[in-house]
Short mmCIF file of N, CA and C in Angstrom, two decimals:
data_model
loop_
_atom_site.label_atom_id
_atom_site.label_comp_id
_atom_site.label_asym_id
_atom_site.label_seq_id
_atom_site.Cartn_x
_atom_site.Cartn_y
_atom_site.Cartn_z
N UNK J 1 -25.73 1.88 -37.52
CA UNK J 1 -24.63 2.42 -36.75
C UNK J 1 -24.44 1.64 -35.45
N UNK J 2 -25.44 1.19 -35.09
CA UNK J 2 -25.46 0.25 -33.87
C UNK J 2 -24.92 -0.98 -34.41
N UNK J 3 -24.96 -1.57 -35.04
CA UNK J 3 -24.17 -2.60 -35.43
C UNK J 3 -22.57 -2.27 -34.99
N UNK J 4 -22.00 -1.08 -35.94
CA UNK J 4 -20.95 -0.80 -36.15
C UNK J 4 -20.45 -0.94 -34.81
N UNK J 5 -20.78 -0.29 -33.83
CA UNK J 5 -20.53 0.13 -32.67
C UNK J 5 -20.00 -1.23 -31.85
N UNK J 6 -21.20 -2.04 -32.16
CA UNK J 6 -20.94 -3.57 -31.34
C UNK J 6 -20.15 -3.84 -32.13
N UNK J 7 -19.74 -3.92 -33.44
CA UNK J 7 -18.80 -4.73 -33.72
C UNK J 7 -17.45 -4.45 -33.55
N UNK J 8 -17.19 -3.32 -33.50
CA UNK J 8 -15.85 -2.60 -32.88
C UNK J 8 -15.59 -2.88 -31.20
N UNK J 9 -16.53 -2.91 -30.46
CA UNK J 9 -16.45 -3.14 -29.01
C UNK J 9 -16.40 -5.10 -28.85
N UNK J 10 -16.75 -5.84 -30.10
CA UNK J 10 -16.73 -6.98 -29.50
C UNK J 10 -14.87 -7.03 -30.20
N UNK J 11 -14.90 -6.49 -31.21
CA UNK J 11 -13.48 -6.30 -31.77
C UNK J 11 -12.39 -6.04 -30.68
N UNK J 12 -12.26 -5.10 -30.37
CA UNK J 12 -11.62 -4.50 -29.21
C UNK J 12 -11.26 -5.82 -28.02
N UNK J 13 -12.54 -5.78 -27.79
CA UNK J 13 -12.69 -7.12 -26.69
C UNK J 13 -11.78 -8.21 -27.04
N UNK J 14 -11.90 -8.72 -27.86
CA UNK J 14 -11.29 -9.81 -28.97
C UNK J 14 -9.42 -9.75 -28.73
N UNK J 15 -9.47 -8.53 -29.78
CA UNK J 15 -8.26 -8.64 -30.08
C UNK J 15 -7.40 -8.08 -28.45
N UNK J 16 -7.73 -7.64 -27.03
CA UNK J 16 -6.93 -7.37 -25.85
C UNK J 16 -7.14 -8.90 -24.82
N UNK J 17 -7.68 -9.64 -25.65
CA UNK J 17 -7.84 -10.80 -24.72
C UNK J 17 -8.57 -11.31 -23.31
N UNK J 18 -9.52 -10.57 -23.64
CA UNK J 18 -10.59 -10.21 -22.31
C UNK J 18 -11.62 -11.15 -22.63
N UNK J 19 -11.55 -12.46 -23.08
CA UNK J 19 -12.09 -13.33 -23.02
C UNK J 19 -12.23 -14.23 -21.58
N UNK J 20 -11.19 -14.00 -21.51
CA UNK J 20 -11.05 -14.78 -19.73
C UNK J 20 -11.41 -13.87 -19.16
N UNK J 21 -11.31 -14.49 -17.79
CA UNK J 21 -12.00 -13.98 -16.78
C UNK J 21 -10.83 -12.84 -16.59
N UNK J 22 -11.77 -11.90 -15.92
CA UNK J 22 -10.78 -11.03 -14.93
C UNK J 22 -10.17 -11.10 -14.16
N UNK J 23 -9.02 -10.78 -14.14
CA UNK J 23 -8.08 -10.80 -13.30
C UNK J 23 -8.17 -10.21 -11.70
N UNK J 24 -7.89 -10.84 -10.71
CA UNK J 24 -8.30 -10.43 -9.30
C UNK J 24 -6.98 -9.67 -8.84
N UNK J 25 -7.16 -8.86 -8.91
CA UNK J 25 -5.55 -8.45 -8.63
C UNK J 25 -4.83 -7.97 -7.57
N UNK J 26 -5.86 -8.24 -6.16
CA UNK J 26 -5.58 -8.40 -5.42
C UNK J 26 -5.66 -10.06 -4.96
N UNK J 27 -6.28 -10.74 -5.17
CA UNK J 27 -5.69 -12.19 -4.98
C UNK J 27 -4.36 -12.37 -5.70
N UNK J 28 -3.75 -11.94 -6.57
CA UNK J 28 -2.90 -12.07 -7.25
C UNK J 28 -1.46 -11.60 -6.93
N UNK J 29 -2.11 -10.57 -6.33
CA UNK J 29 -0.66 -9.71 -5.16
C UNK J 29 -0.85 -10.68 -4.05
N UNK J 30 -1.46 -10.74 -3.52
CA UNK J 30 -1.74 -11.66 -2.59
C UNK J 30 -0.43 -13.01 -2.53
N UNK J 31 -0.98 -13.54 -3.50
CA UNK J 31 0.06 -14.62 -4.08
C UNK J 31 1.29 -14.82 -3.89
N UNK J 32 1.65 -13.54 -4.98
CA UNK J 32 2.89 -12.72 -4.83
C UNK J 32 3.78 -12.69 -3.42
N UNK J 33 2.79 -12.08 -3.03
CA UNK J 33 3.68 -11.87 -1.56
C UNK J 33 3.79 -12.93 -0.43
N UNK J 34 2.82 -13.77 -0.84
CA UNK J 34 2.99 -15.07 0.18
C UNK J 34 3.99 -16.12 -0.78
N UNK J 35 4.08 -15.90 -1.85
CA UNK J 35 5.38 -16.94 -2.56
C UNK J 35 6.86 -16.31 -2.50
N UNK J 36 6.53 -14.75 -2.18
CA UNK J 36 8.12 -14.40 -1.90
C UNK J 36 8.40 -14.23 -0.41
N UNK J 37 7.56 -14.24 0.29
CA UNK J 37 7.63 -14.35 1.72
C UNK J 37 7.95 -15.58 1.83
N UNK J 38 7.61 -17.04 1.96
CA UNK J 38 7.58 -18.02 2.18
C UNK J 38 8.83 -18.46 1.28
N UNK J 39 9.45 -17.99 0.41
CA UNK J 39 10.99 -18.32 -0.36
C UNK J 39 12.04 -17.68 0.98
N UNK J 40 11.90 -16.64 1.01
CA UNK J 40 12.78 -16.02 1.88
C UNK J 40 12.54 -16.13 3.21
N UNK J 41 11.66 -16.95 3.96
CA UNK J 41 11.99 -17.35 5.52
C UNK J 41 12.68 -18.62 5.14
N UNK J 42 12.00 -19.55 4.17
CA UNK J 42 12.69 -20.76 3.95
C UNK J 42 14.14 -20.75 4.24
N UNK J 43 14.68 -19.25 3.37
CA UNK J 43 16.22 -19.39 3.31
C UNK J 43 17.02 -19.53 4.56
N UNK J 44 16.14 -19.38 5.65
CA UNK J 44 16.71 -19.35 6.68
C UNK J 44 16.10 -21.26 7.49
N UNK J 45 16.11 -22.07 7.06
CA UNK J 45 15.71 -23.42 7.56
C UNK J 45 16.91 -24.23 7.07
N UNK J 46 17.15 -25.35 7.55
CA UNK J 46 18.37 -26.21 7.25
C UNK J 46 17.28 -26.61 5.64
N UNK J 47 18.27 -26.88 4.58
CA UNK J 47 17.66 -26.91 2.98
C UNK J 47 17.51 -28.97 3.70
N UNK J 48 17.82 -29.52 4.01
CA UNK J 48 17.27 -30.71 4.08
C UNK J 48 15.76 -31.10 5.27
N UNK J 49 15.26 -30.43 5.32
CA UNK J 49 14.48 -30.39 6.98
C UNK J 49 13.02 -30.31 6.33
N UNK J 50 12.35 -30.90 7.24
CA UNK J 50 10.80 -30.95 6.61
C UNK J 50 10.33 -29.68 6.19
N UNK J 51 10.62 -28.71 7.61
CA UNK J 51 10.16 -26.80 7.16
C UNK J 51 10.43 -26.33 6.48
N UNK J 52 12.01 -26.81 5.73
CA UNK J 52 11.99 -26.27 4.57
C UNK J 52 11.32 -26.87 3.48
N UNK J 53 11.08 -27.69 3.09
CA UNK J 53 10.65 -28.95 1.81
C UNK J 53 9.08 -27.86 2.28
N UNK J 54 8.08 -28.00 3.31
CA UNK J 54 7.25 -27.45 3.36
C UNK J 54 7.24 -25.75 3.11
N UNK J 55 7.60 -24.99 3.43
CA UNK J 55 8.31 -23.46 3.10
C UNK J 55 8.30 -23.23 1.37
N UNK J 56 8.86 -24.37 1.21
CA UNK J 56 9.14 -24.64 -0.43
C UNK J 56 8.31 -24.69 -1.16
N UNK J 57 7.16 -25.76 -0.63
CA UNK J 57 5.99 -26.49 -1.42
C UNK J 57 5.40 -25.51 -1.57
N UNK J 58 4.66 -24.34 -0.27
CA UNK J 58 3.65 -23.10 -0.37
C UNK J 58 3.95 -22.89 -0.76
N UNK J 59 5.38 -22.13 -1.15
CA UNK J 59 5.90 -21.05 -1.97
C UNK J 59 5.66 -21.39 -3.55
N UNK J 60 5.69 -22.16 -4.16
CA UNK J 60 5.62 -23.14 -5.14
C UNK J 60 3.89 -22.98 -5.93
N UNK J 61 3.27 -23.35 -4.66
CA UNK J 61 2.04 -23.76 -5.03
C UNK J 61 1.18 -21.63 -4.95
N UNK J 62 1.75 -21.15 -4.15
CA UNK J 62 1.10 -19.66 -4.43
C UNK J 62 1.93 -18.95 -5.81
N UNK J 63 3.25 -19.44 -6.03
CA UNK J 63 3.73 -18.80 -7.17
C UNK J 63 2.93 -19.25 -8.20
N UNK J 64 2.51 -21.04 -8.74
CA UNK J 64 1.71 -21.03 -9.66
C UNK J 64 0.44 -20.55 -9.99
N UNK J 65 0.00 -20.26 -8.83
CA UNK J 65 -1.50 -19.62 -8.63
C UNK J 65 -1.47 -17.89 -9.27
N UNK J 66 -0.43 -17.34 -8.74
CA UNK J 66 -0.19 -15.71 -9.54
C UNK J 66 0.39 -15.86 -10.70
N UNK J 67 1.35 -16.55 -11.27
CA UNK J 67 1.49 -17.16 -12.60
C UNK J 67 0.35 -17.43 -13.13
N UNK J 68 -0.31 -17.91 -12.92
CA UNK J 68 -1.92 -18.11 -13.78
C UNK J 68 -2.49 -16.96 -14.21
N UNK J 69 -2.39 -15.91 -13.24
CA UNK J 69 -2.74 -14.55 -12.78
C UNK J 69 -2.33 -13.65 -13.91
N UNK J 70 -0.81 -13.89 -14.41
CA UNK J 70 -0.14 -12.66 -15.40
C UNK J 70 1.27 -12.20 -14.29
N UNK J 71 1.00 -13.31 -13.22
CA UNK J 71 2.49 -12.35 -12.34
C UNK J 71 3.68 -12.69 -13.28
N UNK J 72 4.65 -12.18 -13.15
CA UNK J 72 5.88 -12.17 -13.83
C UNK J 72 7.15 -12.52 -12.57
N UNK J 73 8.42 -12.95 -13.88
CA UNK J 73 9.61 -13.05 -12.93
C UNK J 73 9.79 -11.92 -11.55
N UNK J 74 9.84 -10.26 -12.47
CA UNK J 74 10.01 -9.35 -12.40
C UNK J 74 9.12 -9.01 -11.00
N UNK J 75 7.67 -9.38 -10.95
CA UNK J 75 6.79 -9.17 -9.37
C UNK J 75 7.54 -9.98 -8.44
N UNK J 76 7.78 -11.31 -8.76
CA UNK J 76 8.28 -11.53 -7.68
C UNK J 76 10.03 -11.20 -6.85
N UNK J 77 10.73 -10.64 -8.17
CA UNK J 77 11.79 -10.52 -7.97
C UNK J 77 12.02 -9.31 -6.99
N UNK J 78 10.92 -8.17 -7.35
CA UNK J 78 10.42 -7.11 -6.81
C UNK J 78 10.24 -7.26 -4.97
N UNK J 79 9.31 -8.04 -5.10
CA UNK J 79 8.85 -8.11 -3.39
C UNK J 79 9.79 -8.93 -3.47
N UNK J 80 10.56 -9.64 -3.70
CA UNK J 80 11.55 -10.96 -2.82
C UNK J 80 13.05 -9.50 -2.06
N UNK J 81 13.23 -8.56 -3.24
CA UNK J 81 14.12 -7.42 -2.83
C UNK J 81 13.73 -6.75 -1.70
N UNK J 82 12.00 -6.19 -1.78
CA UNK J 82 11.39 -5.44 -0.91
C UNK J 82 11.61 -6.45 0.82
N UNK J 83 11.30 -7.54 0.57
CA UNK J 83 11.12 -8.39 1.86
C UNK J 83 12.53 -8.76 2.29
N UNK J 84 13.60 -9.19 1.48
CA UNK J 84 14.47 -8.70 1.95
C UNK J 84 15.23 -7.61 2.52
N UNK J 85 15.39 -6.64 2.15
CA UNK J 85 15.55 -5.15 2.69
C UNK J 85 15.13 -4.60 3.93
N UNK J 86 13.36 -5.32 4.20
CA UNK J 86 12.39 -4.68 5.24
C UNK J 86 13.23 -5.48 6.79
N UNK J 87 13.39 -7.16 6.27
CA UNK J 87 14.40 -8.17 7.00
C UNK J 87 15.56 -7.60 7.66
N UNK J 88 16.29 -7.17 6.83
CA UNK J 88 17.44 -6.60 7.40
C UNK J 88 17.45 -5.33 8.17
N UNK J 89 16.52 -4.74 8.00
CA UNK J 89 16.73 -3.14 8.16
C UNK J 89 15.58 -2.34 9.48
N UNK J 90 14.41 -3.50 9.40
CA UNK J 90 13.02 -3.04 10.25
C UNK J 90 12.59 -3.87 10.78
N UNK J 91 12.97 -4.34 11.86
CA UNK J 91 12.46 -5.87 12.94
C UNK J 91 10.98 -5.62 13.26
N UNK J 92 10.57 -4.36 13.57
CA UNK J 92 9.18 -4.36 13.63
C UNK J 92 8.04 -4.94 12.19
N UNK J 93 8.99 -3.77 11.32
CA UNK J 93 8.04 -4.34 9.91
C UNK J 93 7.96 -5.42 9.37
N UNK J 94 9.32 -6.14 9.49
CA UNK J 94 9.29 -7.49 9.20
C UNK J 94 8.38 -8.40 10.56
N UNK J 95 8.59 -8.14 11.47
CA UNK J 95 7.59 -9.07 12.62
C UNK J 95 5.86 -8.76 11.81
N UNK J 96 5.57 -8.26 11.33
CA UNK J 96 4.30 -7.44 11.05
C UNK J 96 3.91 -8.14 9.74
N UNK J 97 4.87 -8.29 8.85
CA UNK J 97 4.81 -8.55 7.29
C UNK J 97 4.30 -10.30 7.44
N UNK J 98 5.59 -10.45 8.70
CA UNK J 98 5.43 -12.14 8.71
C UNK J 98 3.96 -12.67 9.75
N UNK J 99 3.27 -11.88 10.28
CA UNK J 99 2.00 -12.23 11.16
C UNK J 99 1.52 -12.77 10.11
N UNK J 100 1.14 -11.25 8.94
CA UNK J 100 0.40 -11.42 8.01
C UNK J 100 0.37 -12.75 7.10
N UNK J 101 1.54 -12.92 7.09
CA UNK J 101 1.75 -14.16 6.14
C UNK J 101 1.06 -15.32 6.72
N UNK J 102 1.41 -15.08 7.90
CA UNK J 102 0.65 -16.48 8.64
C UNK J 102 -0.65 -16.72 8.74
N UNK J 103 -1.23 -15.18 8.59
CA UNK J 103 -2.84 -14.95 8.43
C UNK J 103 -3.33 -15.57 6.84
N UNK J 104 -2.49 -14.66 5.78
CA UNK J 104 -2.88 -15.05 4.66
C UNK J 104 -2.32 -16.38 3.82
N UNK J 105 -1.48 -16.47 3.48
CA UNK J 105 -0.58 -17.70 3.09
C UNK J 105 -0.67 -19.09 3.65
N UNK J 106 -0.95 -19.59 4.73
CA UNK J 106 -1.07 -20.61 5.98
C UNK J 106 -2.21 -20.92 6.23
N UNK J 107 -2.72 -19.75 6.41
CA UNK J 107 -4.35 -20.54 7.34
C UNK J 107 -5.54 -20.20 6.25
N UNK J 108 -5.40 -19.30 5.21
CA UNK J 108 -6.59 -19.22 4.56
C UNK J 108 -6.43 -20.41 3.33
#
């Protein structure tokens, strides 16, 4: 019966794809939010200017990193709405959102 048991649990295992590693899913939000943060200050840089080409590149290089992850169109389309909205509507929250970015996205 112990057999059975393992072989259903390595089964299981198998067939949901939990061969790879686990997913960090807070590095992964993480990501997320520094590739849709860093899209949407960009939008505000002249599109020919180094800050933007740079704005671009992070954004780029943290989207492939949560793409690796399992992020979807849909996450980032999500926070790119949320960070827009907070932009328009909450100067404090957005001053707050964007520290962070500079903490996480930039310097780590």
């Amino acid at each position: 019966m112990k057999t059975l048991a393992g072989l259903t649990l390595i089964l299981a295992t198998f067939s949901t794809g939990s061969w790879a590693e686990p997913v960090d899913f807070n590095k992964r939000n993480a990501h997320i939010f520094c590739s849709s943060h860093l899209a949407v200050i960009s939008e505000s840089s002249d599109k020919g200017s180094e800050e933007y080409q740079a704005l671009r590149y992070l954004s780029g290089m943290h989207r492939k990193e949560a793409q690796a992850m399992g992020a979807t169109r849909k996450h980032f389309m999500d926070v790119i709405r949320y960070l827009e909205q907070v932009r328009d509507s909450d100067t404090e929250k957005w001053r707050s959102l964007s520290a962070r970015s500079q903490e996480v996205c930039i310097h780590d």
